[in-house]
Short mmCIF file of C-alpha atoms and ligand atoms in Angstrom, two decimals:
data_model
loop_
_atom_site.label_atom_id
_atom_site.label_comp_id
_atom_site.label_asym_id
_atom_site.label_seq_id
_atom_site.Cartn_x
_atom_site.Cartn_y
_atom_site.Cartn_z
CA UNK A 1 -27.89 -40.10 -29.64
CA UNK A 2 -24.10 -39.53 -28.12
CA UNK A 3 -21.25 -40.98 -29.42
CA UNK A 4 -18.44 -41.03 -26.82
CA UNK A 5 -15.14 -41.57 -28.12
CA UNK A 6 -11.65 -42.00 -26.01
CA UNK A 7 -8.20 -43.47 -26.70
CA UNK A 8 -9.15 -46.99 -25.06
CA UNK A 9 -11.79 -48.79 -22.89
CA UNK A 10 -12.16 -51.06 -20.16
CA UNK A 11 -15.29 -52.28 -20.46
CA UNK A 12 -15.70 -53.53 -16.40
CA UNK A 13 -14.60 -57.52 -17.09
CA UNK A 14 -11.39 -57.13 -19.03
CA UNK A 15 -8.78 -58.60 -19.16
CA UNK A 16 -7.78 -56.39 -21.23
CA UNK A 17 -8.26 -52.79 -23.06
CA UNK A 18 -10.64 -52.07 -26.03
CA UNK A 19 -8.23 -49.49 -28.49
CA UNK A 20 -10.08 -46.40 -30.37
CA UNK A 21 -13.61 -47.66 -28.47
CA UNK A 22 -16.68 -45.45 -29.76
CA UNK A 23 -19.85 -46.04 -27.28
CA UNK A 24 -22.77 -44.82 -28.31
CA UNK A 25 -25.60 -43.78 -25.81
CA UNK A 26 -29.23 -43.23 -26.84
CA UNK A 27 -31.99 -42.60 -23.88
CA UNK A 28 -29.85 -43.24 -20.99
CA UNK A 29 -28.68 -46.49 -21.99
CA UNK A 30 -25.56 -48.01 -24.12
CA UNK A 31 -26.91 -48.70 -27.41
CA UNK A 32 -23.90 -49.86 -29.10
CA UNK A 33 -20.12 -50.47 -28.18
CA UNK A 34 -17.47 -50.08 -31.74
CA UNK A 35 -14.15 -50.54 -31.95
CA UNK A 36 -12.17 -47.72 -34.27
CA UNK A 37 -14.04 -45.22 -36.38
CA UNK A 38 -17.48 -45.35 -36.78
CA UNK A 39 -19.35 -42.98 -39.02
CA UNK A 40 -21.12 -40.61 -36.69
CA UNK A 41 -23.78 -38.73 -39.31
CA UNK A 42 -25.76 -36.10 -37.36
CA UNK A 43 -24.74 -37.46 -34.17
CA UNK A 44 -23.42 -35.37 -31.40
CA UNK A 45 -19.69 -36.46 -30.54
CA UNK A 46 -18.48 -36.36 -27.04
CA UNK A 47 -14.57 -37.18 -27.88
CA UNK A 48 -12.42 -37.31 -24.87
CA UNK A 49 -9.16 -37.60 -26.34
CA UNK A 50 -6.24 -39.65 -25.10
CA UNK A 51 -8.40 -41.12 -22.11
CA UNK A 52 -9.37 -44.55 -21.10
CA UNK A 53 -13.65 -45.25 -19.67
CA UNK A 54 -14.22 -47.36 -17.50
CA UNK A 55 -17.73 -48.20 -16.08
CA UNK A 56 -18.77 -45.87 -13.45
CA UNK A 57 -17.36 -46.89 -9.88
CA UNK A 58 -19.50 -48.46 -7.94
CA UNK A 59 -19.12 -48.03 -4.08
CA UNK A 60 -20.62 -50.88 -2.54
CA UNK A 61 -20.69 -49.51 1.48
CA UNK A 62 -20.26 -45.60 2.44
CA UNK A 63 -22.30 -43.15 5.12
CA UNK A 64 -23.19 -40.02 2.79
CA UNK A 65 -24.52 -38.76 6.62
CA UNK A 66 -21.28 -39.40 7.91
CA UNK A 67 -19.29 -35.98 7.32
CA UNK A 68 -15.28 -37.39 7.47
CA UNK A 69 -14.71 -34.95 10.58
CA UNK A 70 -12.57 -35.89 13.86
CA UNK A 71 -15.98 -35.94 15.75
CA UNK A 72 -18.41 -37.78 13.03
CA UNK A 73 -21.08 -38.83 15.85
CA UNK A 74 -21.40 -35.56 17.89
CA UNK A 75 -21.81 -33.53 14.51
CA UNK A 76 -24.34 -36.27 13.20
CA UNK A 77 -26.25 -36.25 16.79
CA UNK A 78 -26.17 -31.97 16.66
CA UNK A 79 -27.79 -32.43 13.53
CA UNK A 80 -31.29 -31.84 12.61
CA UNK A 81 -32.52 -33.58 9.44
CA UNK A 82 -32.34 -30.63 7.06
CA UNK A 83 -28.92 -29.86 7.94
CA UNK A 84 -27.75 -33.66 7.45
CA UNK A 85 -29.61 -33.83 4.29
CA UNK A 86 -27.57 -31.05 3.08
CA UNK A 87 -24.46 -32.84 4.25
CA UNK A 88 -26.07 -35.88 2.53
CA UNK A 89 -26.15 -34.25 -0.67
CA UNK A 90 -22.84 -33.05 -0.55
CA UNK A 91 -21.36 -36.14 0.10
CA UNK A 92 -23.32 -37.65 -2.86
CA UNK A 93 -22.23 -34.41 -4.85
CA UNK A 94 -18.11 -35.17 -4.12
CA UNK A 95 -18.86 -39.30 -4.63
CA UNK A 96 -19.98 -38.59 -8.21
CA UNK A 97 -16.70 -36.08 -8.96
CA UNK A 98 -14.48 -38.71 -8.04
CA UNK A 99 -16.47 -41.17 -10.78
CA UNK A 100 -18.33 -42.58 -8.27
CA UNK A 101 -21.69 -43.31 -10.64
CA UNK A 102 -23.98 -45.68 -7.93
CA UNK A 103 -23.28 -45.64 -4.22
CA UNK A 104 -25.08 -48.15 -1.84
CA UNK A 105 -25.40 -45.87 1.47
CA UNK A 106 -25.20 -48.50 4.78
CA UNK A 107 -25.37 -45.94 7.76
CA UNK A 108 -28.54 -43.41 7.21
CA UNK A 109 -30.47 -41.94 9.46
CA UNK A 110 -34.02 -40.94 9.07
CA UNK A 111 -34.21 -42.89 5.84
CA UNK A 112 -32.32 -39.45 4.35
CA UNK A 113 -30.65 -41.18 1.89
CA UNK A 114 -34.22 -42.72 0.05
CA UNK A 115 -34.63 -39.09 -0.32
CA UNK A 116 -31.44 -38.56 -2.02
CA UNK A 117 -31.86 -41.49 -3.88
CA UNK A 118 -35.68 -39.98 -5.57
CA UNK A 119 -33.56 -36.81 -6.06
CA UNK A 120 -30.32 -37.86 -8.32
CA UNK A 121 -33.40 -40.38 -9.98
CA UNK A 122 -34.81 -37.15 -11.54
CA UNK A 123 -31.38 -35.01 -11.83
CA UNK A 124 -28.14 -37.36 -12.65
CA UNK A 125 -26.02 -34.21 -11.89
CA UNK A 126 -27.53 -34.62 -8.40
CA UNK A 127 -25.13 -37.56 -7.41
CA UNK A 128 -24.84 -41.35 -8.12
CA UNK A 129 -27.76 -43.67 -8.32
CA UNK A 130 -28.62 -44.71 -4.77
CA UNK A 131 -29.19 -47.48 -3.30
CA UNK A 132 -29.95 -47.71 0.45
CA UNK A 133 -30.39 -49.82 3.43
CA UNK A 134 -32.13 -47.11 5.69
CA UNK A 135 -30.98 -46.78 9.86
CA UNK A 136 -28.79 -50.32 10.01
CA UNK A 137 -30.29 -52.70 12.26
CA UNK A 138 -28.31 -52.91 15.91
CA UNK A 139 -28.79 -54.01 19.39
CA UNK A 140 -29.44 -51.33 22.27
CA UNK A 141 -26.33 -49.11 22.26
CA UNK A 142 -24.84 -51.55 20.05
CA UNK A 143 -22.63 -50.32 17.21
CA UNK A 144 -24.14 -47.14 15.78
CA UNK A 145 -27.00 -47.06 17.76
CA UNK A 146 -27.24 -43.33 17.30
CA UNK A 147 -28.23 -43.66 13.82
CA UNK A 148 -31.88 -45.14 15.35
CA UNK A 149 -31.89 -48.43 13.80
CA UNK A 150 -32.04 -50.21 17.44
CA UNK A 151 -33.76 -53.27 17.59
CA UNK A 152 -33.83 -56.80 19.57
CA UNK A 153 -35.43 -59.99 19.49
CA UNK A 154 -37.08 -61.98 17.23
CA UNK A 155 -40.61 -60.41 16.93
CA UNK A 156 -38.33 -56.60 17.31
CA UNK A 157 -35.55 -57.54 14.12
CA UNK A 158 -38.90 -58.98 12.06
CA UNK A 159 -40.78 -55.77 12.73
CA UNK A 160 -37.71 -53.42 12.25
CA UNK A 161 -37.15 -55.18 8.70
CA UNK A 162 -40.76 -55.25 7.76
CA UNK A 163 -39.95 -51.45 8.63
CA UNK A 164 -37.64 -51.26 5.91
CA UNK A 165 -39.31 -53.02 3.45
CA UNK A 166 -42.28 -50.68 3.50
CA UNK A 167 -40.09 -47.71 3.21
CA UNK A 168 -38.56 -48.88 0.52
CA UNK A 169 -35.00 -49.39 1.53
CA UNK A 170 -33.40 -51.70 -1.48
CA UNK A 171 -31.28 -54.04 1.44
CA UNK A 172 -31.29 -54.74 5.30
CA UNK A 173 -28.01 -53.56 7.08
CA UNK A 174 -26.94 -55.37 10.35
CA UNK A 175 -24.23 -54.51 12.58
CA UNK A 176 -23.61 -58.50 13.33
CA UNK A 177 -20.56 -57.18 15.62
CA UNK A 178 -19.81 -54.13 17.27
CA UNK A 179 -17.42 -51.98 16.08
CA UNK A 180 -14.89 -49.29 16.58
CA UNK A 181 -16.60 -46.37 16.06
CA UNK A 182 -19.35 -46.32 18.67
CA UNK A 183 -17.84 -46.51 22.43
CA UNK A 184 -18.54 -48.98 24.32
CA UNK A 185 -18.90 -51.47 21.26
CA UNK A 186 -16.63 -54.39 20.95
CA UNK A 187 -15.92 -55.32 17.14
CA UNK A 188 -14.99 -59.02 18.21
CA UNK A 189 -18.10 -59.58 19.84
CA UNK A 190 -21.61 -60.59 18.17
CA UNK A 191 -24.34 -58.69 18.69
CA UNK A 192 -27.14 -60.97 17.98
CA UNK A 193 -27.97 -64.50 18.93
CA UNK A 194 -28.77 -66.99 16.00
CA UNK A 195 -32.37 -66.67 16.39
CA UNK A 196 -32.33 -63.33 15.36
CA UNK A 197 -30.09 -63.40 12.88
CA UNK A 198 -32.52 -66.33 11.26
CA UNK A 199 -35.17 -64.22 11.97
CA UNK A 200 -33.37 -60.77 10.00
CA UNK A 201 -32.38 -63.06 7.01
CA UNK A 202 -35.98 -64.95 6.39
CA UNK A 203 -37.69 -62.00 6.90
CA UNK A 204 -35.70 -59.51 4.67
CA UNK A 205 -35.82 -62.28 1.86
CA UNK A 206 -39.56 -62.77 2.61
CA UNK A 207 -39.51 -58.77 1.07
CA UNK A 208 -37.26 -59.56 -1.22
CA UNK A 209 -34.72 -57.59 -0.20
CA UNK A 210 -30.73 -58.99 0.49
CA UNK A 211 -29.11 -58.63 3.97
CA UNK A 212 -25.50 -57.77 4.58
CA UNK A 213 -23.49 -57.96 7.56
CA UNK A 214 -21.45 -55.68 9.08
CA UNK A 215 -18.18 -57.92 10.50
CA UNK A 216 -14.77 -57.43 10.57
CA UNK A 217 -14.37 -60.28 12.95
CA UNK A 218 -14.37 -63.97 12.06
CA UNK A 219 -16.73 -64.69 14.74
CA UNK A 220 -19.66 -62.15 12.99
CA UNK A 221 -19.00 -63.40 9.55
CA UNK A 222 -18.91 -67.32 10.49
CA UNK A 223 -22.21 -66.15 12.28
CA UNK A 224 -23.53 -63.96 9.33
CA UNK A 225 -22.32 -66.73 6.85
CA UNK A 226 -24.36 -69.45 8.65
CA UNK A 227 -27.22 -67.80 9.12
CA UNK A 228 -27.87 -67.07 5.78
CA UNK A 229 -26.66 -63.42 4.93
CA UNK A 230 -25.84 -62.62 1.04
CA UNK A 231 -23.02 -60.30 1.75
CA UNK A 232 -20.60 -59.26 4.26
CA UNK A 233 -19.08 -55.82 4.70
CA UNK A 234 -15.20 -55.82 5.67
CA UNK A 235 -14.70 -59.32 5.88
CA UNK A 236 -11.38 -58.81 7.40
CA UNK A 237 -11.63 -62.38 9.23
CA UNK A 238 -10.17 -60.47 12.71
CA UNK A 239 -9.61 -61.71 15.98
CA UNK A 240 -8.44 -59.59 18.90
CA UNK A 241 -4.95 -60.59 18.53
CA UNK A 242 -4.35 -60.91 14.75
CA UNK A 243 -6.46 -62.63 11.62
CA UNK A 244 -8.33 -66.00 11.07
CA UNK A 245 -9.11 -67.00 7.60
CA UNK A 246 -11.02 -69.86 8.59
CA UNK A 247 -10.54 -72.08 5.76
CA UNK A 248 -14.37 -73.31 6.82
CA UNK A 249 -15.91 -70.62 6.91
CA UNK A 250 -14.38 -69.41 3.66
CA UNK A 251 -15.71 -72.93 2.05
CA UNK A 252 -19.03 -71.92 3.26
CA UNK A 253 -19.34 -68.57 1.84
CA UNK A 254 -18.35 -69.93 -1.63
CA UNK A 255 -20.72 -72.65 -1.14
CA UNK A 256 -23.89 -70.26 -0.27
CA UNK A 257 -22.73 -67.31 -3.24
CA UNK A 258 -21.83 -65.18 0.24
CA UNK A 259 -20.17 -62.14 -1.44
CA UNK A 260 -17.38 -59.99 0.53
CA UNK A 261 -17.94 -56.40 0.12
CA UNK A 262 -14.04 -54.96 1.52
CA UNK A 263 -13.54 -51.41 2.80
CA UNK A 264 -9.88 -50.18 1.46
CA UNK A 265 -8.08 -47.37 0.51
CA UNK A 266 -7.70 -44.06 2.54
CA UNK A 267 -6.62 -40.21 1.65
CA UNK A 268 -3.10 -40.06 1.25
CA UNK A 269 -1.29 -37.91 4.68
CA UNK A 270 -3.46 -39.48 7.51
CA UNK A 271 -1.59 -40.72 10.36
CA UNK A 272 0.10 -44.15 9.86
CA UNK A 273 -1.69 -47.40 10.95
CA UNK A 274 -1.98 -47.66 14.62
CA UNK A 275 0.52 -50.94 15.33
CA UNK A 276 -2.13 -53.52 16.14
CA UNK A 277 -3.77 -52.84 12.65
CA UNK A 278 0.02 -52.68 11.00
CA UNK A 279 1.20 -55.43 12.39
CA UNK A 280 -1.89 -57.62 10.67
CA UNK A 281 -1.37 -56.52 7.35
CA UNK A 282 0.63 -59.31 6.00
CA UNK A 283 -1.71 -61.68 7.41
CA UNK A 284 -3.97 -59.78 5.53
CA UNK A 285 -2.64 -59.64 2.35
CA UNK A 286 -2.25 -63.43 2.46
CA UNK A 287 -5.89 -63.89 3.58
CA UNK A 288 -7.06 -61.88 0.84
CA UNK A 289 -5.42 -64.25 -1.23
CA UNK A 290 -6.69 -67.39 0.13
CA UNK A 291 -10.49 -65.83 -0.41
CA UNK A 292 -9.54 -64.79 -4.01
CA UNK A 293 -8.25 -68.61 -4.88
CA UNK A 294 -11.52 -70.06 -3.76
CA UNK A 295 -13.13 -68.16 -5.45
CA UNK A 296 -14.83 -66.06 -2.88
CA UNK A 297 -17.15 -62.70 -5.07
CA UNK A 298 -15.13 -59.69 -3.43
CA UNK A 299 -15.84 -56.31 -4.51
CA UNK A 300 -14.93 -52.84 -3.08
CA UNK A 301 -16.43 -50.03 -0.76
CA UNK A 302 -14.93 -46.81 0.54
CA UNK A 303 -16.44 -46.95 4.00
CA UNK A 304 -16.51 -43.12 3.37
CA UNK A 305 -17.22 -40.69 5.77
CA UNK A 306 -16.05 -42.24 8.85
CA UNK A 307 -13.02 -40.81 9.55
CA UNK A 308 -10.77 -37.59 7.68
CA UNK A 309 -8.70 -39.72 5.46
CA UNK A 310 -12.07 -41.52 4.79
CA UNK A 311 -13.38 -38.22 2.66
CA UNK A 312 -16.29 -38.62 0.36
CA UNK A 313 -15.03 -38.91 -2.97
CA UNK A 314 -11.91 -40.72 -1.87
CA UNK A 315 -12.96 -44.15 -3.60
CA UNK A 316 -10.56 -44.01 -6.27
CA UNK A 317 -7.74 -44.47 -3.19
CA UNK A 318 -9.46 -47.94 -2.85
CA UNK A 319 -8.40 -49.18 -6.17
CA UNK A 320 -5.35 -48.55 -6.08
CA UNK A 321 -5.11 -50.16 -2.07
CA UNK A 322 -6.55 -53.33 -3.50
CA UNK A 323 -2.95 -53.40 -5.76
CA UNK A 324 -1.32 -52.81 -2.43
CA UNK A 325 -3.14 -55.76 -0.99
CA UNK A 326 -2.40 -57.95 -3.66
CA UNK A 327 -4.77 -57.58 -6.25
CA UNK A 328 -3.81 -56.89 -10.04
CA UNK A 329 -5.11 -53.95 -11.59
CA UNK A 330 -8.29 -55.68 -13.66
CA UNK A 331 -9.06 -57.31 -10.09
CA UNK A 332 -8.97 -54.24 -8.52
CA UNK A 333 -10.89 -52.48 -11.33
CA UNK A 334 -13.74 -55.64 -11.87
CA UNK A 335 -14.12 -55.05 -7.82
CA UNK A 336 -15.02 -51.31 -8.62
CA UNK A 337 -17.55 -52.06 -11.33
CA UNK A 338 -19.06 -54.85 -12.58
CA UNK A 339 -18.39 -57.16 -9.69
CA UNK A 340 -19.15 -54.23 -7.20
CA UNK A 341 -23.18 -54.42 -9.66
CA UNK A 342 -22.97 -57.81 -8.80
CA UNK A 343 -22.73 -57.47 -4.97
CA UNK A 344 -25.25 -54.29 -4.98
CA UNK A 345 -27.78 -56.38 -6.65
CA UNK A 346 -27.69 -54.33 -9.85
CA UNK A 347 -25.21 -56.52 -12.15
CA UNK A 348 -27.87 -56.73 -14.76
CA UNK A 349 -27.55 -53.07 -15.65
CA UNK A 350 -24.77 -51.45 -13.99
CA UNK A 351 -20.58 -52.05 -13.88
CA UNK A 352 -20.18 -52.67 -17.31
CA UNK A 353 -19.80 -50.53 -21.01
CA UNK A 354 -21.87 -53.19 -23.18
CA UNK A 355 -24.75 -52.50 -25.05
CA UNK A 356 -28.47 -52.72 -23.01
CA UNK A 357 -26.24 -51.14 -19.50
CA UNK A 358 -26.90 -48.00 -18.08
CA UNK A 359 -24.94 -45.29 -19.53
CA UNK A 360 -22.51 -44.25 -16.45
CA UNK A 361 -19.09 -43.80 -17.60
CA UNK A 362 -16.13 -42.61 -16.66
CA UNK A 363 -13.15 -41.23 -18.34
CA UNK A 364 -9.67 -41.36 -16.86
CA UNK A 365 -6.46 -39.72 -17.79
CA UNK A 366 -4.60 -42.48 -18.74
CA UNK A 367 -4.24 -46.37 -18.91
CA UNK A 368 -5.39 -48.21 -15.47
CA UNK A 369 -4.21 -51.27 -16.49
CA UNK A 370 -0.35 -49.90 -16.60
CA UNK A 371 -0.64 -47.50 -13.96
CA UNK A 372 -3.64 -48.15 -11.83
CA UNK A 373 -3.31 -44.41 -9.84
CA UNK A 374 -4.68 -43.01 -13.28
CA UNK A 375 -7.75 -43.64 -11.11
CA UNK A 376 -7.85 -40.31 -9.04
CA UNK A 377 -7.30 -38.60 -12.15
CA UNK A 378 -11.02 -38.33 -13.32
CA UNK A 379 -11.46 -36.30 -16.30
CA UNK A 380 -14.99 -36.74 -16.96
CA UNK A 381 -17.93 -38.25 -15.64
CA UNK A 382 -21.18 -39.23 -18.08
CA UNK A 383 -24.04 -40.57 -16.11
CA UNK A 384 -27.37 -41.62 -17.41
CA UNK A 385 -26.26 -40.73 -20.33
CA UNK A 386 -25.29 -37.40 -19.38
CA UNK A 387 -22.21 -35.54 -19.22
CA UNK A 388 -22.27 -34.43 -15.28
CA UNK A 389 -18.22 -33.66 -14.46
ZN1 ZN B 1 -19.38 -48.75 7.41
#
């Protein structure tokens, strides 16, 4: 038995803070959650001071394969496997420093990451709990083709999933759009027709496994959204020119439970926004808000390793960019944790400090709710019930 013990908790729903919390961990697990002093007879006492835990973040969409360099597909395509499992590990290594506790990996290659995921199973020091899509799912040289998850037409998409499924990926990626990172690829354009879109959806829930779409563009999500997907990464609602939150198509995600999983936040120092993405964030921030008010599941992702200022282990920089795009604090900190379980398909054990969940915890130096850039300031990280930062 551990009993940790901190100034205050947020336990991953709020609203508010817990004061002189004692959790108390047995096997992995929370066993119990206390307010103020408990007696703690021959138990060992992990006390952390003036800090706040929170539940473990929970990254809903990174690349652990992706190394954050100025070149991220030569170095990936120079690669052999060995070397980018190494760089896989490392990624998973500087994800779980920054309080990063479960990461679900959408860009493998070689079904690396399933490796990773058996390794930080046995060792928690290892890196987060993984959960991972294997290769995404795109056309022939369509968006991140290089990764090797090419595949077209109905009978191709069923077998490709079916793929998946028997390697035990835990969800079905699919570029629905192109997008900016692979040349040639055009991120307002759909990559699919409906048929096989159908075709990825039935047969991935056939396995029991969720789909999620990669769109930033209005046209892939109202295509993603219609054809059945559960969740869909960016969910920007672009168009060439500016944004469309299609009031419709936002209707019809709440409707269907269609969860948003957005990629925010960025290392502080990068270059500023290029002017066509500047120029859309007000639209932005007020289409965030019209998918908050109806009640539209959002939760956050890092998108990590795509770019520099996209370093592994820069999630915490998404927190506080959810403030800058509107959100409050507990918004911004529910999207990290319990709401990010939700959208990862683990909400029944993961994102939250109550008894019966998984015993990943973080400790920050300070309180999130009055200064939510206490975030980067990580001070200790306990998962599985073990101290690992
Ligand atoms: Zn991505």
């Amino acid at each position: 038995m551990l009993a940790v013990r901190a100034r205050a908790l947020f336990d991953g729903v709020g609203p508010g803070l817990v004061e002189r919390p004692t959790v108390l961990i047995e096997n992995g697990r929370i066993a119990a959650v206390s307010p103020g002093g408990v007696p703690l007879i021959g138990t060992e006492v992990l006390d952390l001071g003036t800090a706040t835990l929170l539940p473990g973040f929970i990254d809903t969409h990174t690349h652990l394969a992706f190394d954050a360099s100025d070149d991220v597909i030569g170095r990936l395509t120079e690669a052999d496997d060995a070397t980018l499992l190494e760089r896989v590990r490392a990624a998973a290594r500087a994800s779980l420093a920054a309080g990063v506790t479960t990461v679900r990996d959408l860009g493998d290659r070689g079904y690396l990451t399933l490796r990773l995921r058996a390794e930080t199973a046995q060792d928690p020091a290892a890196g987060p709990h993984i959960i991972a899509s294997g290769p995404p799912l795109t056309t022939s040289r369509g968006h991140c083709w290089f990764l090797g998850g090419q595949a077209e037409g109905v009978a191709g998409v069923r077998a490709a999933v079916r793929e998946r499924a028997e390697r035990g990926a835990d969800v079905v990626k699919v570029m629905v759009t192109g997008g900016d990172l692979t040349p040639g690829s055009d991120p307002y354009s759909v990559q699919y027709d409906r048929d096989e879109l159908r075709a990825i959806v039935d047969e991935a829930h056939r396995h029991g496994l969720p789909v999620t779409a990669h769109a930033h563009a209005v046209t892939g999500i109202r295509e993603a959204v219609t054809t059945g997907f559960d969740t869909i990464e960016h969910c920007f609602f672009l168009t060439e020119s500016g944004v469309d939150f299609d009031r419709r198509v936002i209707e019809e995600m709440v409707r269907r439970g269609v969860t948003a999983s957005l990629t925010l936040g960025a290392l502080p120092g990068g270059p500023p926004p290029p002017p066509h993405i500047a120029r859309r964030i007000p639209a932005l921030v007020a289409g965030l808000a019209t998918l908050r008010e109806a009640g539209v599941t959002m939760a956050l992702g890092s998108d990590s390793g795509i770019f520099p200022i996209k370093a592994h282990g820069s999630y915490p920089y998404g927190i506080t960019a959810m403030t800058d795009f509107g959100f409050t604090p507990a918004q911004a900190l529910r999207a990290a944790t319990s709401t990010a379980a939700v959208v990862c398909g683990v909400g029944g054990r993961k994102g939250r400090i109550a008894a019966g969940y998984d015993a990943d915890l973080i400790a920050v130096g300070g309180d999130p709710l009055a200064d939510v850039g206490v975030v980067r300031e990580v001070v200790a990280v306990v998962r599985s019930g073990r101290r690992v930062v």
